[in-house]
PDB file of C-alpha atoms and ligand atoms in Angstrom:
ATOM      1  CA  MET A  23      22.337 -24.968 -23.178  1.00 45.00           C
ATOM      2  CA  SER A  24      18.997 -24.951 -21.315  1.00 48.00           C
ATOM      3  CA  ALA A  25      16.027 -23.115 -22.792  1.00 48.00           C
ATOM      4  CA  PRO A  26      15.642 -19.561 -21.511  1.00 49.00           C
ATOM      5  CA  PRO A  27      12.680 -18.985 -19.148  1.00 54.00           C
ATOM      6  CA  THR A  28       9.627 -17.895 -21.112  1.00 74.00           C
ATOM      7  CA  GLN A  29       8.567 -15.346 -18.494  1.00 93.00           C
ATOM      8  CA  PRO A  30      10.826 -12.364 -17.664  1.00 94.00           C
ATOM      9  CA  HIS A  31       9.929 -12.348 -13.978  1.00 97.00           C
ATOM     10  CA  SER A  32       9.606 -16.098 -13.299  1.00 96.00           C
ATOM     11  CA  GLY A  33      10.724 -17.020  -9.841  1.00 96.00           C
ATOM     12  CA  ARG A  34      10.849 -13.403  -8.650  1.00 98.00           C
ATOM     13  CA  VAL A  35       8.847 -12.088  -5.700  1.00 98.00           C
ATOM     14  CA  ALA A  36       7.448  -8.571  -6.087  1.00 98.00           C
ATOM     15  CA  TRP A  37       6.037  -6.353  -3.299  1.00 99.00           C
ATOM     16  CA  ILE A  38       3.974  -3.534  -4.760  1.00 99.00           C
ATOM     17  CA  THR A  39       2.830  -1.107  -2.116  1.00 98.00           C
ATOM     18  CA  GLY A  40      -0.639   0.349  -2.609  1.00 98.00           C
ATOM     19  CA  SER A  41      -1.552  -2.320  -5.144  1.00 98.00           C
ATOM     20  CA  THR A  42      -5.281  -2.618  -4.367  1.00 97.00           C
ATOM     21  CA  SER A  43      -6.177   0.025  -6.968  1.00 96.00           C
ATOM     22  CA  GLY A  44      -5.091   2.189  -9.826  1.00 96.00           C
ATOM     23  CA  ILE A  45      -1.468   2.003 -11.046  1.00 98.00           C
ATOM     24  CA  GLY A  46      -0.410  -0.461  -8.301  1.00 98.00           C
ATOM     25  CA  TRP A  47      -3.096  -3.008  -9.283  1.00 98.00           C
ATOM     26  CA  ALA A  48      -2.089  -2.715 -12.976  1.00 98.00           C
ATOM     27  CA  ILE A  49       1.551  -3.391 -11.959  1.00 98.00           C
ATOM     28  CA  ALA A  50       0.549  -6.388  -9.846  1.00 98.00           C
ATOM     29  CA  LYS A  51      -1.321  -7.907 -12.836  1.00 98.00           C
ATOM     30  CA  GLN A  52       1.511  -7.086 -15.260  1.00 98.00           C
ATOM     31  CA  LEU A  53       4.304  -8.616 -13.123  1.00 98.00           C
ATOM     32  CA  ALA A  54       2.097 -11.653 -12.322  1.00 98.00           C
ATOM     33  CA  SER A  55       1.387 -12.200 -16.007  1.00 98.00           C
ATOM     34  CA  GLU A  56       5.160 -12.313 -16.451  1.00 98.00           C
ATOM     35  CA  GLY A  57       5.728 -14.891 -13.757  1.00 98.00           C
ATOM     36  CA  ALA A  58       6.305 -12.992 -10.484  1.00 98.00           C
ATOM     37  CA  ALA A  59       4.760 -13.976  -7.147  1.00 98.00           C
ATOM     38  CA  ILE A  60       2.886 -10.964  -5.803  1.00 98.00           C
ATOM     39  CA  ALA A  61       2.682  -9.388  -2.386  1.00 98.00           C
ATOM     40  CA  LEU A  62      -0.499  -7.351  -2.876  1.00 98.00           C
ATOM     41  CA  HIS A  63      -0.676  -4.534  -0.367  1.00 98.00           C
ATOM     42  CA  GLY A  64      -3.142  -1.901   0.833  1.00 98.00           C
ATOM     43  CA  SER A  65      -3.939   0.119   3.919  1.00 97.00           C
ATOM     44  CA  LYS A  66      -7.198  -1.626   4.745  1.00 97.00           C
ATOM     45  CA  ALA A  67      -8.000  -5.105   6.108  1.00 98.00           C
ATOM     46  CA  ALA A  68      -8.596  -7.901   3.619  1.00 98.00           C
ATOM     47  CA  SER A  69     -12.071  -7.746   2.077  1.00 98.00           C
ATOM     48  CA  ALA A  70     -14.198  -9.370  -0.615  1.00 98.00           C
ATOM     49  CA  SER A  71     -12.491  -7.061  -3.061  1.00 98.00           C
ATOM     50  CA  THR A  72      -8.964  -8.057  -2.123  1.00 98.00           C
ATOM     51  CA  ASP A  73     -10.067 -11.740  -2.113  1.00 98.00           C
ATOM     52  CA  ALA A  74     -11.260 -11.253  -5.724  1.00 98.00           C
ATOM     53  CA  GLN A  75      -7.957  -9.651  -6.659  1.00 98.00           C
ATOM     54  CA  LEU A  76      -6.025 -12.544  -5.177  1.00 98.00           C
ATOM     55  CA  ALA A  77      -8.252 -14.971  -7.042  1.00 98.00           C
ATOM     56  CA  GLU A  78      -7.470 -13.098 -10.299  1.00 98.00           C
ATOM     57  CA  LEU A  79      -3.742 -13.320  -9.591  1.00 98.00           C
ATOM     58  CA  HIS A  80      -3.966 -17.005  -8.675  1.00 98.00           C
ATOM     59  CA  SER A  81      -5.874 -17.672 -11.939  1.00 98.00           C
ATOM     60  CA  ILE A  82      -2.774 -16.282 -13.753  1.00 97.00           C
ATOM     61  CA  GLY A  83      -0.861 -19.110 -12.036  1.00 96.00           C
ATOM     62  CA  VAL A  84       1.414 -17.291  -9.559  1.00 97.00           C
ATOM     63  CA  PRO A  85       1.544 -17.287  -5.759  1.00 98.00           C
ATOM     64  CA  ALA A  86      -0.051 -14.146  -4.303  1.00 98.00           C
ATOM     65  CA  ARG A  87      -0.984 -12.975  -0.778  1.00 98.00           C
ATOM     66  CA  TYR A  88      -2.554  -9.821   0.563  1.00 98.00           C
ATOM     67  CA  TYR A  89      -0.906  -7.720   3.244  1.00 98.00           C
ATOM     68  CA  ALA A  90      -2.612  -4.811   5.036  1.00 98.00           C
ATOM     69  CA  LEU A  91      -0.574  -2.036   6.596  1.00 98.00           C
ATOM     70  CA  ASP A  92      -1.016   1.712   6.929  1.00 98.00           C
ATOM     71  CA  LEU A  93       2.437   2.885   5.692  1.00 98.00           C
ATOM     72  CA  ALA A  94       2.210   5.921   7.880  1.00 97.00           C
ATOM     73  CA  ASP A  95       3.357   3.488  10.587  1.00 97.00           C
ATOM     74  CA  GLY A  96       7.040   3.492   9.630  1.00 97.00           C
ATOM     75  CA  GLN A  97       7.998   1.183  12.541  1.00 98.00           C
ATOM     76  CA  ALA A  98       5.759  -1.577  11.173  1.00 98.00           C
ATOM     77  CA  ILE A  99       7.352  -1.647   7.723  1.00 98.00           C
ATOM     78  CA  ALA A 100      10.438  -3.806   8.436  1.00 98.00           C
ATOM     79  CA  PRO A 101       8.342  -6.447  10.267  1.00 98.00           C
ATOM     80  CA  LEU A 102       5.958  -6.618   7.298  1.00 98.00           C
ATOM     81  CA  ALA A 103       8.910  -6.986   4.858  1.00 98.00           C
ATOM     82  CA  ARG A 104      10.147  -9.905   6.960  1.00 98.00           C
ATOM     83  CA  ARG A 105       6.702 -11.497   6.975  1.00 98.00           C
ATOM     84  CA  ILE A 106       6.393 -11.243   3.199  1.00 98.00           C
ATOM     85  CA  ALA A 107       9.826 -12.826   2.768  1.00 98.00           C
ATOM     86  CA  ALA A 108       8.928 -15.660   5.141  1.00 98.00           C
ATOM     87  CA  GLU A 109       5.584 -16.374   3.493  1.00 98.00           C
ATOM     88  CA  LEU A 110       6.199 -15.665  -0.213  1.00 98.00           C
ATOM     89  CA  GLY A 111      10.008 -15.722  -0.525  1.00 98.00           C
ATOM     90  CA  ALA A 112      12.745 -13.050  -0.466  1.00 98.00           C
ATOM     91  CA  ILE A 113      11.601  -9.810  -2.090  1.00 98.00           C
ATOM     92  CA  ASP A 114      13.327  -9.307  -5.438  1.00 98.00           C
ATOM     93  CA  ILE A 115      11.289  -6.419  -6.829  1.00 99.00           C
ATOM     94  CA  LEU A 116      10.134  -3.587  -4.579  1.00 99.00           C
ATOM     95  CA  VAL A 117       7.708  -1.131  -6.119  1.00 99.00           C
ATOM     96  CA  ASN A 118       7.068   1.876  -3.843  1.00 99.00           C
ATOM     97  CA  ASN A 119       3.775   2.800  -5.437  1.00 98.00           C
ATOM     98  CA  ALA A 120       1.452   3.805  -2.530  1.00 98.00           C
ATOM     99  CA  GLY A 121       0.726   7.469  -2.481  1.00 97.00           C
ATOM    100  CA  MET A 122      -1.789  10.015  -1.314  1.00 96.00           C
ATOM    101  CA  GLN A 123      -2.789  13.492  -2.460  1.00 95.00           C
ATOM    102  CA  HIS A 124      -4.210  16.555  -0.742  1.00 95.00           C
ATOM    103  CA  VAL A 125      -4.950  19.697  -2.744  1.00 94.00           C
ATOM    104  CA  GLN A 126      -4.975  22.951  -0.814  1.00 96.00           C
ATOM    105  CA  SER A 127      -3.084  26.257  -0.745  1.00 97.00           C
ATOM    106  CA  VAL A 128       0.162  26.138   1.205  1.00 98.00           C
ATOM    107  CA  LEU A 129      -1.234  28.981   3.324  1.00 98.00           C
ATOM    108  CA  GLN A 130      -4.135  26.846   4.580  1.00 98.00           C
ATOM    109  CA  PHE A 131      -2.486  23.433   4.352  1.00 98.00           C
ATOM    110  CA  PRO A 132      -3.059  21.549   7.664  1.00 98.00           C
ATOM    111  CA  ALA A 133       0.245  20.493   9.281  1.00 98.00           C
ATOM    112  CA  GLU A 134      -1.224  17.052  10.079  1.00 98.00           C
ATOM    113  CA  LYS A 135      -1.989  16.515   6.343  1.00 98.00           C
ATOM    114  CA  TRP A 136       1.580  17.525   5.498  1.00 98.00           C
ATOM    115  CA  ASN A 137       2.972  15.004   8.006  1.00 98.00           C
ATOM    116  CA  ALA A 138       0.622  12.195   6.881  1.00 98.00           C
ATOM    117  CA  LEU A 139       1.424  12.736   3.193  1.00 98.00           C
ATOM    118  CA  MET A 140       5.195  12.879   3.817  1.00 98.00           C
ATOM    119  CA  ALA A 141       4.999   9.698   5.904  1.00 98.00           C
ATOM    120  CA  VAL A 142       3.272   7.715   3.111  1.00 98.00           C
ATOM    121  CA  ASN A 143       4.803   9.276  -0.013  1.00 98.00           C
ATOM    122  CA  LEU A 144       8.410   9.772   1.151  1.00 98.00           C
ATOM    123  CA  SER A 145       9.262   8.192   4.510  1.00 98.00           C
ATOM    124  CA  ALA A 146       7.634   4.795   3.691  1.00 98.00           C
ATOM    125  CA  PRO A 147       9.864   4.271   0.610  1.00 99.00           C
ATOM    126  CA  PHE A 148      12.913   5.051   2.816  1.00 98.00           C
ATOM    127  CA  HIS A 149      11.729   2.369   5.307  1.00 98.00           C
ATOM    128  CA  THR A 150      10.848  -0.207   2.620  1.00 99.00           C
ATOM    129  CA  ILE A 151      14.226   0.274   0.894  1.00 98.00           C
ATOM    130  CA  GLN A 152      16.049  -0.073   4.214  1.00 98.00           C
ATOM    131  CA  ALA A 153      14.028  -3.247   4.927  1.00 98.00           C
ATOM    132  CA  CYS A 154      14.400  -4.902   1.491  1.00 98.00           C
ATOM    133  CA  ALA A 155      17.775  -3.855   0.030  1.00 98.00           C
ATOM    134  CA  PRO A 156      20.059  -5.901   2.341  1.00 98.00           C
ATOM    135  CA  ALA A 157      18.498  -9.219   1.274  1.00 98.00           C
ATOM    136  CA  MET A 158      18.633  -8.117  -2.388  1.00 98.00           C
ATOM    137  CA  LEU A 159      22.340  -7.406  -2.003  1.00 98.00           C
ATOM    138  CA  ALA A 160      22.931 -10.705  -0.189  1.00 98.00           C
ATOM    139  CA  ARG A 161      21.109 -12.604  -2.955  1.00 98.00           C
ATOM    140  CA  GLY A 162      22.844 -10.714  -5.763  1.00 98.00           C
ATOM    141  CA  TRP A 163      19.822  -9.276  -7.604  1.00 98.00           C
ATOM    142  CA  GLY A 164      17.248  -6.627  -6.914  1.00 98.00           C
ATOM    143  CA  ARG A 165      15.031  -3.939  -8.363  1.00 98.00           C
ATOM    144  CA  ILE A 166      13.644  -0.902  -6.526  1.00 99.00           C
ATOM    145  CA  ILE A 167      11.125   1.183  -8.469  1.00 99.00           C
ATOM    146  CA  ASN A 168       9.679   4.338  -6.974  1.00 99.00           C
ATOM    147  CA  MET A 169       6.443   5.785  -8.283  1.00 98.00           C
ATOM    148  CA  ALA A 170       7.217   9.507  -8.350  1.00 98.00           C
ATOM    149  CA  SER A 171       5.286  11.900 -10.652  1.00 98.00           C
ATOM    150  CA  VAL A 172       5.696  14.814 -12.959  1.00 98.00           C
ATOM    151  CA  SER A 173       5.096  16.606  -9.655  1.00 98.00           C
ATOM    152  CA  GLY A 174       8.624  15.442  -8.760  1.00 98.00           C
ATOM    153  CA  LEU A 175       9.996  17.405 -11.683  1.00 98.00           C
ATOM    154  CA  VAL A 176       7.973  20.665 -11.696  1.00 97.00           C
ATOM    155  CA  GLY A 177       6.065  22.706  -9.154  1.00 96.00           C
ATOM    156  CA  VAL A 178       2.247  22.646  -9.036  1.00 94.00           C
ATOM    157  CA  ALA A 179       0.192  25.231  -7.188  1.00 95.00           C
ATOM    158  CA  HIS A 180      -2.001  23.956  -4.339  1.00 96.00           C
ATOM    159  CA  LYS A 181      -0.116  20.658  -4.010  1.00 97.00           C
ATOM    160  CA  PRO A 182       2.793  21.686  -1.731  1.00 98.00           C
ATOM    161  CA  ALA A 183       3.156  18.417   0.219  1.00 98.00           C
ATOM    162  CA  TYR A 184       2.639  16.184  -2.817  1.00 98.00           C
ATOM    163  CA  VAL A 185       5.165  18.118  -4.919  1.00 98.00           C
ATOM    164  CA  ALA A 186       7.707  18.234  -2.074  1.00 98.00           C
ATOM    165  CA  SER A 187       7.264  14.497  -1.370  1.00 98.00           C
ATOM    166  CA  LYS A 188       7.723  13.530  -5.043  1.00 98.00           C
ATOM    167  CA  HIS A 189      10.800  15.838  -5.440  1.00 98.00           C
ATOM    168  CA  GLY A 190      12.123  14.154  -2.307  1.00 98.00           C
ATOM    169  CA  LEU A 191      11.374  10.693  -3.676  1.00 99.00           C
ATOM    170  CA  LEU A 192      13.456  11.497  -6.779  1.00 98.00           C
ATOM    171  CA  GLY A 193      16.322  12.624  -4.518  1.00 98.00           C
ATOM    172  CA  LEU A 194      16.068   9.383  -2.564  1.00 99.00           C
ATOM    173  CA  THR A 195      15.988   7.417  -5.801  1.00 99.00           C
ATOM    174  CA  LYS A 196      19.183   8.994  -7.111  1.00 98.00           C
ATOM    175  CA  SER A 197      21.019   8.673  -3.803  1.00 98.00           C
ATOM    176  CA  VAL A 198      20.113   4.995  -3.427  1.00 99.00           C
ATOM    177  CA  ALA A 199      21.009   4.325  -7.094  1.00 99.00           C
ATOM    178  CA  LEU A 200      24.486   5.867  -6.615  1.00 98.00           C
ATOM    179  CA  GLU A 201      25.079   4.045  -3.351  1.00 98.00           C
ATOM    180  CA  LEU A 202      24.219   0.736  -5.069  1.00 98.00           C
ATOM    181  CA  ALA A 203      25.770   1.609  -8.458  1.00 98.00           C
ATOM    182  CA  THR A 204      28.370  -1.165  -8.388  1.00 98.00           C
ATOM    183  CA  THR A 205      25.932  -3.794  -7.182  1.00 98.00           C
ATOM    184  CA  PRO A 206      23.295  -5.872  -9.026  1.00 98.00           C
ATOM    185  CA  VAL A 207      20.521  -3.876  -7.297  1.00 99.00           C
ATOM    186  CA  THR A 208      19.073  -0.924  -9.228  1.00 99.00           C
ATOM    187  CA  CYS A 209      16.871   1.906  -8.108  1.00 99.00           C
ATOM    188  CA  ASN A 210      14.807   4.035 -10.488  1.00 99.00           C
ATOM    189  CA  ALA A 211      11.720   6.247 -10.503  1.00 99.00           C
ATOM    190  CA  ILE A 212       8.754   6.608 -12.834  1.00 98.00           C
ATOM    191  CA  CYS A 213       7.189  10.050 -13.319  1.00 98.00           C
ATOM    192  CA  PRO A 214       3.698   9.694 -14.750  1.00 98.00           C
ATOM    193  CA  GLY A 215       1.566  12.621 -15.853  1.00 97.00           C
ATOM    194  CA  TRP A 216      -2.213  12.370 -15.447  1.00 96.00           C
ATOM    195  CA  VAL A 217      -3.339   8.736 -15.174  1.00 97.00           C
ATOM    196  CA  LEU A 218      -7.090   8.145 -14.744  1.00 95.00           C
ATOM    197  CA  THR A 219      -7.223   6.378 -11.348  1.00 94.00           C
ATOM    198  CA  PRO A 220      -9.270   6.894  -8.159  1.00 91.00           C
ATOM    199  CA  LEU A 221      -6.598   9.398  -6.989  1.00 88.00           C
ATOM    200  CA  VAL A 222      -7.189  11.591 -10.044  1.00 93.00           C
ATOM    201  CA  GLN A 223     -10.954  10.954 -10.218  1.00 94.00           C
ATOM    202  CA  LYS A 224     -11.261  12.741  -6.893  1.00 93.00           C
ATOM    203  CA  GLN A 225      -9.547  15.791  -8.402  1.00 90.00           C
ATOM    204  CA  ILE A 226     -11.864  15.623 -11.460  1.00 94.00           C
ATOM    205  CA  ASP A 227     -14.897  15.424  -9.148  1.00 94.00           C
ATOM    206  CA  SER A 228     -13.802  18.428  -7.102  1.00 92.00           C
ATOM    207  CA  LEU A 229     -12.987  20.471 -10.240  1.00 92.00           C
ATOM    208  CA  ALA A 230     -16.425  19.620 -11.694  1.00 95.00           C
ATOM    209  CA  GLN A 231     -18.101  20.664  -8.477  1.00 95.00           C
ATOM    210  CA  ARG A 232     -16.013  23.877  -8.045  1.00 93.00           C
ATOM    211  CA  GLU A 233     -16.520  25.071 -11.615  1.00 94.00           C
ATOM    212  CA  GLY A 234     -20.004  23.595 -12.296  1.00 96.00           C
ATOM    213  CA  LEU A 235     -18.683  21.316 -15.096  1.00 96.00           C
ATOM    214  CA  ASP A 236     -19.889  17.956 -16.270  1.00 96.00           C
ATOM    215  CA  GLU A 237     -17.483  14.989 -16.019  1.00 94.00           C
ATOM    216  CA  ALA A 238     -16.230  15.184 -19.631  1.00 94.00           C
ATOM    217  CA  ALA A 239     -15.583  18.948 -19.404  1.00 96.00           C
ATOM    218  CA  ALA A 240     -13.752  18.531 -16.074  1.00 95.00           C
ATOM    219  CA  ARG A 241     -11.543  15.807 -17.560  1.00 95.00           C
ATOM    220  CA  ALA A 242     -10.796  17.924 -20.624  1.00 95.00           C
ATOM    221  CA  GLN A 243      -9.936  20.954 -18.469  1.00 94.00           C
ATOM    222  CA  LEU A 244      -7.612  18.890 -16.306  1.00 92.00           C
ATOM    223  CA  LEU A 245      -5.716  17.524 -19.277  1.00 94.00           C
ATOM    224  CA  GLY A 246      -5.900  20.739 -21.300  1.00 91.00           C
ATOM    225  CA  ALA A 247      -4.076  22.691 -18.636  1.00 77.00           C
ATOM    226  CA  LYS A 248      -1.017  20.481 -18.485  1.00 90.00           C
ATOM    227  CA  GLN A 249      -0.878  17.392 -20.683  1.00 95.00           C
ATOM    228  CA  PRO A 250      -0.157  18.354 -24.335  1.00 96.00           C
ATOM    229  CA  SER A 251      -1.307  14.950 -25.723  1.00 96.00           C
ATOM    230  CA  GLN A 252      -4.801  15.709 -24.266  1.00 96.00           C
ATOM    231  CA  ALA A 253      -4.976  12.022 -23.359  1.00 96.00           C
ATOM    232  CA  PHE A 254      -4.550  10.221 -20.069  1.00 96.00           C
ATOM    233  CA  VAL A 255      -1.607   7.915 -19.575  1.00 97.00           C
ATOM    234  CA  THR A 256      -3.042   4.452 -18.769  1.00 97.00           C
ATOM    235  CA  ALA A 257      -2.154   2.497 -15.699  1.00 98.00           C
ATOM    236  CA  GLU A 258      -1.302  -0.426 -18.002  1.00 98.00           C
ATOM    237  CA  GLN A 259       1.308   1.736 -19.843  1.00 98.00           C
ATOM    238  CA  VAL A 260       2.918   2.663 -16.513  1.00 98.00           C
ATOM    239  CA  ALA A 261       2.887  -1.020 -15.539  1.00 98.00           C
ATOM    240  CA  ALA A 262       4.679  -1.959 -18.762  1.00 98.00           C
ATOM    241  CA  LEU A 263       7.429   0.550 -18.009  1.00 98.00           C
ATOM    242  CA  CYS A 264       7.671  -0.801 -14.486  1.00 98.00           C
ATOM    243  CA  SER A 265       8.036  -4.302 -15.879  1.00 98.00           C
ATOM    244  CA  PHE A 266      10.877  -3.146 -18.094  1.00 98.00           C
ATOM    245  CA  LEU A 267      12.679  -1.480 -15.163  1.00 98.00           C
ATOM    246  CA  ALA A 268      12.251  -4.716 -13.263  1.00 98.00           C
ATOM    247  CA  SER A 269      13.832  -6.759 -16.046  1.00 98.00           C
ATOM    248  CA  ASP A 270      17.411  -7.915 -16.611  1.00 97.00           C
ATOM    249  CA  ASN A 271      17.608  -5.633 -19.663  1.00 97.00           C
ATOM    250  CA  ALA A 272      17.313  -2.639 -17.376  1.00 98.00           C
ATOM    251  CA  ALA A 273      20.423  -3.600 -15.354  1.00 98.00           C
ATOM    252  CA  GLN A 274      22.200  -0.391 -16.351  1.00 98.00           C
ATOM    253  CA  VAL A 275      19.249   1.918 -15.948  1.00 98.00           C
ATOM    254  CA  ARG A 276      20.203   3.523 -12.627  1.00 98.00           C
ATOM    255  CA  GLY A 277      18.818   6.579 -10.908  1.00 98.00           C
ATOM    256  CA  ALA A 278      16.524   7.353 -13.806  1.00 98.00           C
ATOM    257  CA  GLN A 279      13.516   9.627 -13.377  1.00 98.00           C
ATOM    258  CA  TRP A 280      11.588   8.268 -16.353  1.00 98.00           C
ATOM    259  CA  ASN A 281       8.653  10.363 -17.326  1.00 97.00           C
ATOM    260  CA  MET A 282       5.562   9.010 -19.132  1.00 98.00           C
ATOM    261  CA  ASP A 283       3.427  12.103 -19.294  1.00 97.00           C
ATOM    262  CA  GLY A 284       1.959  12.930 -22.721  1.00 97.00           C
ATOM    263  CA  GLY A 285       4.496  15.743 -23.043  1.00 97.00           C
ATOM    264  CA  PHE A 286       3.685  17.332 -19.667  1.00 96.00           C
ATOM    265  CA  THR A 287       7.332  18.103 -18.809  1.00 95.00           C
ATOM    266  CA  ALA A 288       8.510  18.741 -22.384  1.00 94.00           C
ATOM    267  CA  ALA A 289       7.239  22.294 -22.389  1.00 85.00           C
TER     268      ALA A 289
HETATM  269  P1  NAD B  11      -4.885   5.170  -6.081  1.00 58.65           P
HETATM  270  O1  NAD B  11      -5.528   6.078  -5.093  1.00 58.65           O
HETATM  271  O2  NAD B  11      -5.695   4.423  -7.046  1.00 58.65           O
HETATM  272  O3  NAD B  11      -3.950   4.129  -5.341  1.00 58.65           O
HETATM  273  C1  NAD B  11      -3.182   4.524  -4.227  1.00 58.65           C
HETATM  274  C2  NAD B  11      -2.807   3.279  -3.458  1.00 58.65           C
HETATM  275  O4  NAD B  11      -2.029   3.667  -2.348  1.00 58.65           O
HETATM  276  C3  NAD B  11      -4.003   2.462  -2.961  1.00 58.65           C
HETATM  277  O5  NAD B  11      -3.799   1.088  -3.111  1.00 58.65           O
HETATM  278  C4  NAD B  11      -4.038   2.800  -1.468  1.00 58.65           C
HETATM  279  O6  NAD B  11      -4.523   1.738  -0.669  1.00 58.65           O
HETATM  280  C5  NAD B  11      -2.530   3.060  -1.186  1.00 58.65           C
HETATM  281  N1  NAD B  11      -2.340   3.898  -0.020  1.00 58.65           N
HETATM  282  C6  NAD B  11      -2.689   5.181   0.137  1.00 58.65           C
HETATM  283  N2  NAD B  11      -2.412   5.569   1.365  1.00 58.65           N
HETATM  284  C7  NAD B  11      -1.842   4.520   1.995  1.00 58.65           C
HETATM  285  C8  NAD B  11      -1.357   4.289   3.308  1.00 58.65           C
HETATM  286  N3  NAD B  11      -1.396   5.210   4.273  1.00 58.65           N
HETATM  287  N4  NAD B  11      -0.849   3.041   3.601  1.00 58.65           N
HETATM  288  C9  NAD B  11      -0.846   2.092   2.670  1.00 58.65           C
HETATM  289  N5  NAD B  11      -1.278   2.280   1.428  1.00 58.65           N
HETATM  290  C10 NAD B  11      -1.801   3.455   1.119  1.00 58.65           C
HETATM  291  O7  NAD B  11      -3.794   6.105  -6.806  1.00 58.65           O
HETATM  292  P2  NAD B  11      -2.898   5.942  -8.142  1.00 58.65           P
HETATM  293  O8  NAD B  11      -3.226   7.075  -9.002  1.00 58.65           O
HETATM  294  O9  NAD B  11      -2.914   4.587  -8.659  1.00 58.65           O
HETATM  295  O10 NAD B  11      -1.467   6.278  -7.479  1.00 58.65           O
HETATM  296  C11 NAD B  11      -0.404   5.337  -7.320  1.00 58.65           C
HETATM  297  C12 NAD B  11       0.884   6.106  -7.300  1.00 58.65           C
HETATM  298  O11 NAD B  11       1.097   6.804  -8.518  1.00 58.65           O
HETATM  299  C13 NAD B  11       0.928   7.178  -6.186  1.00 58.65           C
HETATM  300  O12 NAD B  11       2.206   7.215  -5.589  1.00 58.65           O
HETATM  301  C14 NAD B  11       0.697   8.473  -6.970  1.00 58.65           C
HETATM  302  O13 NAD B  11       1.269   9.597  -6.344  1.00 58.65           O
HETATM  303  C15 NAD B  11       1.403   8.138  -8.279  1.00 58.65           C
HETATM  304  N6  NAD B  11       0.971   8.968  -9.413  1.00 58.65           N
HETATM  305  C16 NAD B  11      -0.323   8.934  -9.837  1.00 58.65           C
HETATM  306  C17 NAD B  11      -0.631   9.747 -10.950  1.00 58.65           C
HETATM  307  C18 NAD B  11      -2.036   9.774 -11.489  1.00 58.65           C
HETATM  308  O14 NAD B  11      -2.317  10.637 -12.342  1.00 58.65           O
HETATM  309  N7  NAD B  11      -2.956   8.905 -11.098  1.00 58.65           N
HETATM  310  C19 NAD B  11       0.310  10.538 -11.577  1.00 58.65           C
HETATM  311  C20 NAD B  11       1.614  10.516 -11.093  1.00 58.65           C
HETATM  312  C21 NAD B  11       1.946   9.721 -10.009  1.00 58.65           C
END
C-alpha cells in the first residue's frame, strides 16, 4: 500500500472568489498550506499587492495565479472559469467568497445598489457553480463552498440587500446540494458572525463616526449588540472550517449552513 498523501488538498485546484483580502485571503493561504494550487481572484487589475500575495503562495510551494474580474459581469464568469482550468488545471474546489455590503434603510436603499449587491453576492455564485460543476462531475470529485453569513439565517435592519442575498445563497446551496446528492460533488455554506475584515472595518468606522465613539468602543458596541462571545471570529478560523468542508472527510456534509458566530444565532 502506498503512503497516504501528507497534504489533504495536494493536487487539487481551488478558485476562491474575492481572495485578495479578508476571509478569502485567509482561505487561499490555508488551502495552499495544505497543498492546493490557488486561483487568487479580485475585482481589480493585478498590482504590487497581488504580486506580493502570489509570491507568498509560491513560497508555500504551490502553483498560484491571479485573475481579475468584476463578478457583477455574469457573462464573463464562464470564460474566466475556462481560463483558470486551462492555466492551472480543472477546478476541484470552488469557494464563492466574494461579497459586498451596503448599509441603508430599505426605504432609502438605491435600486442600483440592490442590483449590484445581488449580482455579486447571489448571481455570481449561480454563474460560478454553473461554470465549474460539470467538470467536477465529469472528473468524479468536487467541493462547492459558499460564504453566506449569519445574515442568511436572521434578519438585520438596514441591510435589506445583504440579508436577502445571503438568505438566497443558502437556498441556492441547499438546492445544489440536493441536486448533486448522489454524486461526489458537495455543496455547503458557511455562516460567519462578525469577522474583523475590511468589510466590517468600514461598518466600525461609520458607527464610530455616527455615534462619536473611539475605535475600541465602536468595536465593543458592534459585538455587544449581536455576538454573545464578545469576540470576533477570525478569518483563519473560517478558513479552517472551509478546509474541512473541502476535505474527503466532509463527503457526507451536504447542504449544510454551518454557522461560526460566537453564539450570534443561538439566541
Ligand atoms: P473583504 O471586503 O475583506 O473581501 C471581499 C472580497 O470580495 C475582496 O477580495 C473583494 O475584491 C471581493 N469583491 C467584492 N466585490 C467584488 C466584485 N464586484 N467582483 C469581484 N470581487 C469582488 O470582506 P470579507 O469580510 O473578507 O468578506 C468575504 C465574504 O465573507 C463575503 O461574502 C462576506 O459577505 C462574508 N462574510 C463576512 C463577514 C464579516 O464579518 N467580515 C461575516 C459574514 C460573512
